[in-house]
XYZ file of C-alpha atoms in Angstrom:
323
model
C 140.322 39.142 70.896
C 143.545 40.212 68.671
C 144.064 40.346 64.890
C 147.304 39.943 62.584
C 149.658 42.365 61.793
C 147.528 45.174 59.559
C 148.727 46.044 56.151
C 148.165 49.030 54.168
C 145.319 47.257 51.946
C 144.184 45.596 55.129
C 140.317 44.222 54.345
C 139.221 46.413 57.714
C 140.154 49.508 56.422
C 137.298 50.968 54.727
C 139.393 54.257 53.472
C 140.294 51.954 50.866
C 136.857 51.301 49.830
C 136.056 54.957 49.831
C 139.097 55.718 47.591
C 137.940 53.005 45.071
C 134.766 55.036 44.808
C 136.500 58.173 44.415
C 138.974 56.579 41.635
C 135.851 54.979 39.841
C 134.076 58.577 39.507
C 137.412 60.363 38.181
C 138.757 57.737 35.804
C 136.221 54.614 35.030
C 138.712 52.608 33.112
C 141.468 52.819 35.590
C 139.296 51.525 38.390
C 138.000 48.748 36.198
C 141.005 46.377 37.387
C 140.075 47.020 41.205
C 136.247 46.594 40.780
C 136.491 43.363 39.254
C 139.106 42.232 41.911
C 136.827 43.544 44.694
C 134.394 41.191 43.275
C 136.352 38.074 43.255
C 137.875 38.775 46.734
C 134.108 39.057 47.763
C 133.202 35.753 45.882
C 136.443 33.614 47.375
C 135.466 35.100 50.654
C 131.849 33.599 50.506
C 133.492 30.010 49.048
C 135.892 30.082 52.358
C 132.851 30.765 54.706
C 130.910 27.907 53.322
C 134.280 25.221 53.793
C 134.409 26.963 57.638
C 130.390 26.280 58.204
C 130.808 22.971 56.716
C 133.938 21.933 59.151
C 131.367 23.423 62.047
C 128.284 21.189 61.309
C 130.967 18.177 61.367
C 131.672 19.000 65.140
C 133.210 21.655 67.147
C 135.679 21.580 69.912
C 137.965 23.489 72.137
C 139.379 25.601 69.342
C 135.666 26.498 68.282
C 135.753 29.729 70.343
C 134.255 33.514 69.475
C 137.715 34.553 69.464
C 139.374 31.507 67.206
C 135.993 32.589 64.727
C 137.213 36.306 64.620
C 140.540 35.398 63.490
C 139.376 33.113 61.237
C 137.227 35.603 59.352
C 140.119 38.191 59.464
C 142.709 35.894 58.005
C 139.907 34.462 55.100
C 139.134 38.416 54.242
C 142.698 39.578 53.980
C 143.634 35.897 51.662
C 140.540 36.771 49.724
C 142.260 40.078 48.868
C 145.399 38.476 48.101
C 144.115 35.644 45.642
C 142.074 38.332 43.873
C 145.302 40.449 43.448
C 147.399 37.743 42.440
C 145.289 35.888 39.543
C 143.241 34.535 41.893
C 140.231 32.080 40.160
C 140.227 34.072 36.758
C 136.711 35.579 37.516
C 138.077 39.720 37.550
C 139.179 39.108 34.339
C 136.068 37.554 32.716
C 134.325 40.485 34.248
C 136.990 43.003 32.434
C 136.516 40.932 29.078
C 132.501 41.542 29.643
C 132.897 45.216 30.316
C 135.603 46.064 27.550
C 133.009 44.200 24.940
C 130.416 46.447 25.848
C 132.778 49.411 25.741
C 133.969 48.312 22.272
C 130.053 48.423 20.742
C 130.215 44.477 20.426
C 127.384 44.647 23.099
C 125.348 42.484 20.959
C 122.785 40.079 22.301
C 124.643 36.990 21.093
C 127.986 38.894 22.067
C 125.992 39.461 25.544
C 125.105 35.993 25.874
C 128.305 34.585 25.186
C 130.043 37.000 27.864
C 127.885 35.894 30.539
C 127.868 32.332 29.651
C 132.041 32.604 29.934
C 131.517 34.280 33.009
C 129.031 31.773 34.478
C 130.996 28.989 33.227
C 134.111 30.635 35.105
C 132.359 30.519 38.348
C 131.078 27.046 37.683
C 134.628 25.685 37.510
C 135.715 26.337 40.829
C 135.809 23.611 43.034
C 137.120 23.312 46.729
C 139.987 21.772 46.267
C 141.165 24.475 44.165
C 140.335 27.135 46.824
C 141.856 25.189 49.701
C 145.360 25.424 47.569
C 145.079 28.838 46.513
C 143.794 29.757 50.272
C 147.210 27.781 51.484
C 149.502 29.810 49.084
C 148.037 33.114 49.898
C 148.026 32.800 53.642
C 151.817 31.473 53.553
C 152.817 34.343 50.939
C 150.956 36.546 53.328
C 152.496 35.450 56.711
C 155.969 35.940 54.965
C 155.176 39.408 53.946
C 154.099 40.117 57.229
C 157.693 39.030 58.605
C 159.535 40.584 56.146
C 157.744 43.994 56.767
C 158.190 43.673 60.734
C 162.044 42.853 60.036
C 162.382 45.714 57.805
C 160.776 48.156 59.928
C 162.497 50.872 61.592
C 160.702 49.799 64.732
C 162.486 46.455 64.610
C 165.598 47.693 63.713
C 165.809 50.184 66.609
C 164.295 48.009 69.348
C 164.952 44.757 67.688
C 161.429 43.480 69.199
C 160.512 40.055 68.105
C 157.443 39.832 65.825
C 153.780 38.525 67.165
C 154.418 35.647 64.948
C 157.351 34.689 65.863
C 156.113 34.058 69.300
C 153.103 31.521 68.364
C 152.857 28.479 69.887
C 153.023 25.685 68.027
C 150.885 23.273 70.245
C 149.096 23.115 72.997
C 151.779 21.096 74.276
C 154.386 23.542 73.517
C 152.121 26.517 75.139
C 151.611 24.340 78.718
C 155.322 23.233 78.862
C 156.386 27.333 78.398
C 154.139 29.028 80.537
C 153.309 26.732 83.261
C 156.209 27.783 85.252
C 154.759 31.568 84.764
C 151.329 30.681 85.877
C 152.494 28.863 88.867
C 154.179 31.998 90.168
C 151.799 34.465 89.828
C 149.504 31.910 91.127
C 151.611 31.746 94.416
C 151.250 35.532 94.322
C 147.600 35.122 93.824
C 146.963 32.399 96.400
C 144.883 30.608 93.429
C 145.006 27.637 91.398
C 147.930 27.910 88.644
C 145.877 25.873 86.064
C 143.051 27.974 86.271
C 145.523 31.129 85.165
C 147.123 29.094 82.542
C 143.731 28.032 81.172
C 142.170 31.482 80.900
C 145.484 32.727 79.247
C 145.093 29.724 76.774
C 141.261 31.023 75.983
C 142.372 34.503 75.497
C 144.926 33.481 73.024
C 143.829 30.384 71.158
C 146.774 28.371 73.149
C 148.877 30.950 72.299
C 148.218 30.715 67.974
C 146.875 33.978 68.021
C 149.180 36.727 69.816
C 147.757 40.246 70.152
C 150.168 42.022 67.278
C 151.308 46.557 67.753
C 150.648 48.115 64.627
C 154.229 47.248 63.504
C 153.786 43.588 63.785
C 155.912 43.499 66.972
C 154.707 41.057 70.050
C 152.278 42.601 72.692
C 153.205 39.431 75.002
C 149.124 40.240 76.326
C 148.326 36.800 77.149
C 145.119 37.871 78.941
C 143.283 40.616 77.185
C 143.774 43.321 79.626
C 143.196 46.614 77.836
C 145.061 49.728 78.086
C 142.767 51.754 79.988
C 143.843 55.032 81.731
C 145.675 53.839 84.546
C 147.945 52.567 82.256
C 151.010 54.406 81.213
C 152.984 51.553 79.231
C 152.774 50.740 75.850
C 149.925 49.824 73.841
C 148.254 47.380 70.677
C 145.266 48.372 69.262
C 143.618 46.029 67.572
C 139.924 44.719 66.246
C 138.006 42.495 69.100
C 134.708 41.213 69.595
C 132.522 41.871 72.464
C 129.404 40.767 73.412
C 127.051 44.047 74.059
C 123.622 42.504 75.559
C 124.299 39.235 74.192
C 125.404 40.054 70.699
C 128.715 40.167 69.501
C 130.152 43.009 68.122
C 133.965 43.766 66.697
C 135.312 47.024 67.950
C 138.783 48.600 67.915
C 140.592 48.307 71.232
C 143.874 49.088 72.873
C 145.459 46.413 75.040
C 148.312 46.461 77.250
C 151.987 45.512 75.359
C 154.718 44.048 77.610
C 158.468 42.959 76.781
C 157.882 39.502 77.904
C 155.311 36.665 78.762
C 156.646 36.839 82.438
C 155.759 40.686 82.270
C 152.105 39.731 81.362
C 151.763 37.433 84.072
C 153.243 39.757 86.683
C 150.751 42.397 85.313
C 147.889 40.224 85.474
C 148.606 39.307 88.921
C 149.037 42.887 90.122
C 145.885 43.759 87.708
C 143.425 41.352 89.678
C 144.833 41.635 93.233
C 144.479 45.787 92.842
C 140.923 45.383 91.919
C 137.939 45.146 94.081
C 135.783 43.719 91.745
C 138.112 40.221 91.587
C 138.112 40.173 95.481
C 135.881 36.809 95.110
C 137.919 35.163 92.362
C 141.136 35.496 94.959
C 138.837 33.638 97.677
C 138.538 31.059 95.539
C 141.544 29.437 96.589
C 142.000 25.729 94.423
C 138.970 26.016 93.081
C 139.971 26.697 89.242
C 136.648 26.412 88.359
C 135.280 28.808 91.089
C 138.359 31.177 90.314
C 136.520 31.408 86.573
C 133.286 31.856 87.621
C 134.059 34.706 89.671
C 136.101 36.097 87.037
C 133.086 36.678 84.966
C 131.151 38.073 87.849
C 133.418 40.488 88.345
C 133.212 41.784 84.735
C 136.238 40.240 83.581
C 135.121 39.398 80.310
C 132.168 40.392 78.214
C 131.300 36.478 76.503
C 128.477 35.233 78.604
C 130.176 31.768 78.132
C 133.672 32.915 79.364
C 133.869 30.846 82.651
C 132.444 27.711 80.672
C 135.167 28.060 78.257
C 137.538 27.761 80.920
C 135.945 24.944 82.414
C 135.971 23.022 78.986
C 139.930 23.747 78.872
C 140.843 22.801 82.467
C 139.143 19.251 81.460
C 141.342 18.774 78.495
C 144.048 16.397 78.254
C 146.495 19.204 78.289
C 145.581 19.868 81.554
C 145.034 16.584 82.679
C 148.287 16.043 82.928
C 149.815 18.821 84.587
């Protein structure tokens, strides 16, 4: 339900497309490179999406949730733009050569055919191995740039807040070992099974790999996807989220509560449930973790129709069996 830290040219910022159109109308020559790179980024994103589809066809597991797919799509789109701008696959250069040939009055049928053939050959030469290598390079550079921007931002210098990327958990084992004591404390306050609480946090954050970030890239420490409505007076993190409306998944922008630590996130989660009449049945589930999850969904905690089912899957995982 959250997003990687945004950049000035983040793919979800449609104002950049509007600016590109205006630029193309005023000065087509200067906009040529931008247009060609936009095309190449779309092509690269298509290839990345095909690779994801292949993996899904092989099989799915605990990590194949709607939230995980959303993060993958967002990262793929960002990487596609980064690849296109850094040279990418050479498609944008091929498009520019075609355009310049025509502008120079060399657009004879033979020249046009050579240009089209050159471009098609350039497309045909691309293979998934190279795409994967370029994607790995782009993702590494993207993460490094985000970390650098976060470290150099005024907010980080003043408040010294950790970045969202710095609080990512490396594995489910790491996630469980670090947060299990907090889940036990919250469970004591609520009178429910701590496994159910930790499993819900694992679902909301993809086992801690996809933390909600503020606009400046700082960590929000929000483990339970609790939104910042009019009752919340604290800090916020506004990000893209995936909601289900009448069974249909839709992307929306939403404000989420932001905390100073994971401990605060668990404390606020306990207060949030205990102060709402909607979750009275969930708090009466006692040690029954599955009943707790089902009652949360019935109370409207999440819009995902398979929310409690996904929590049950996490509860039956090897990482929870050893608790």
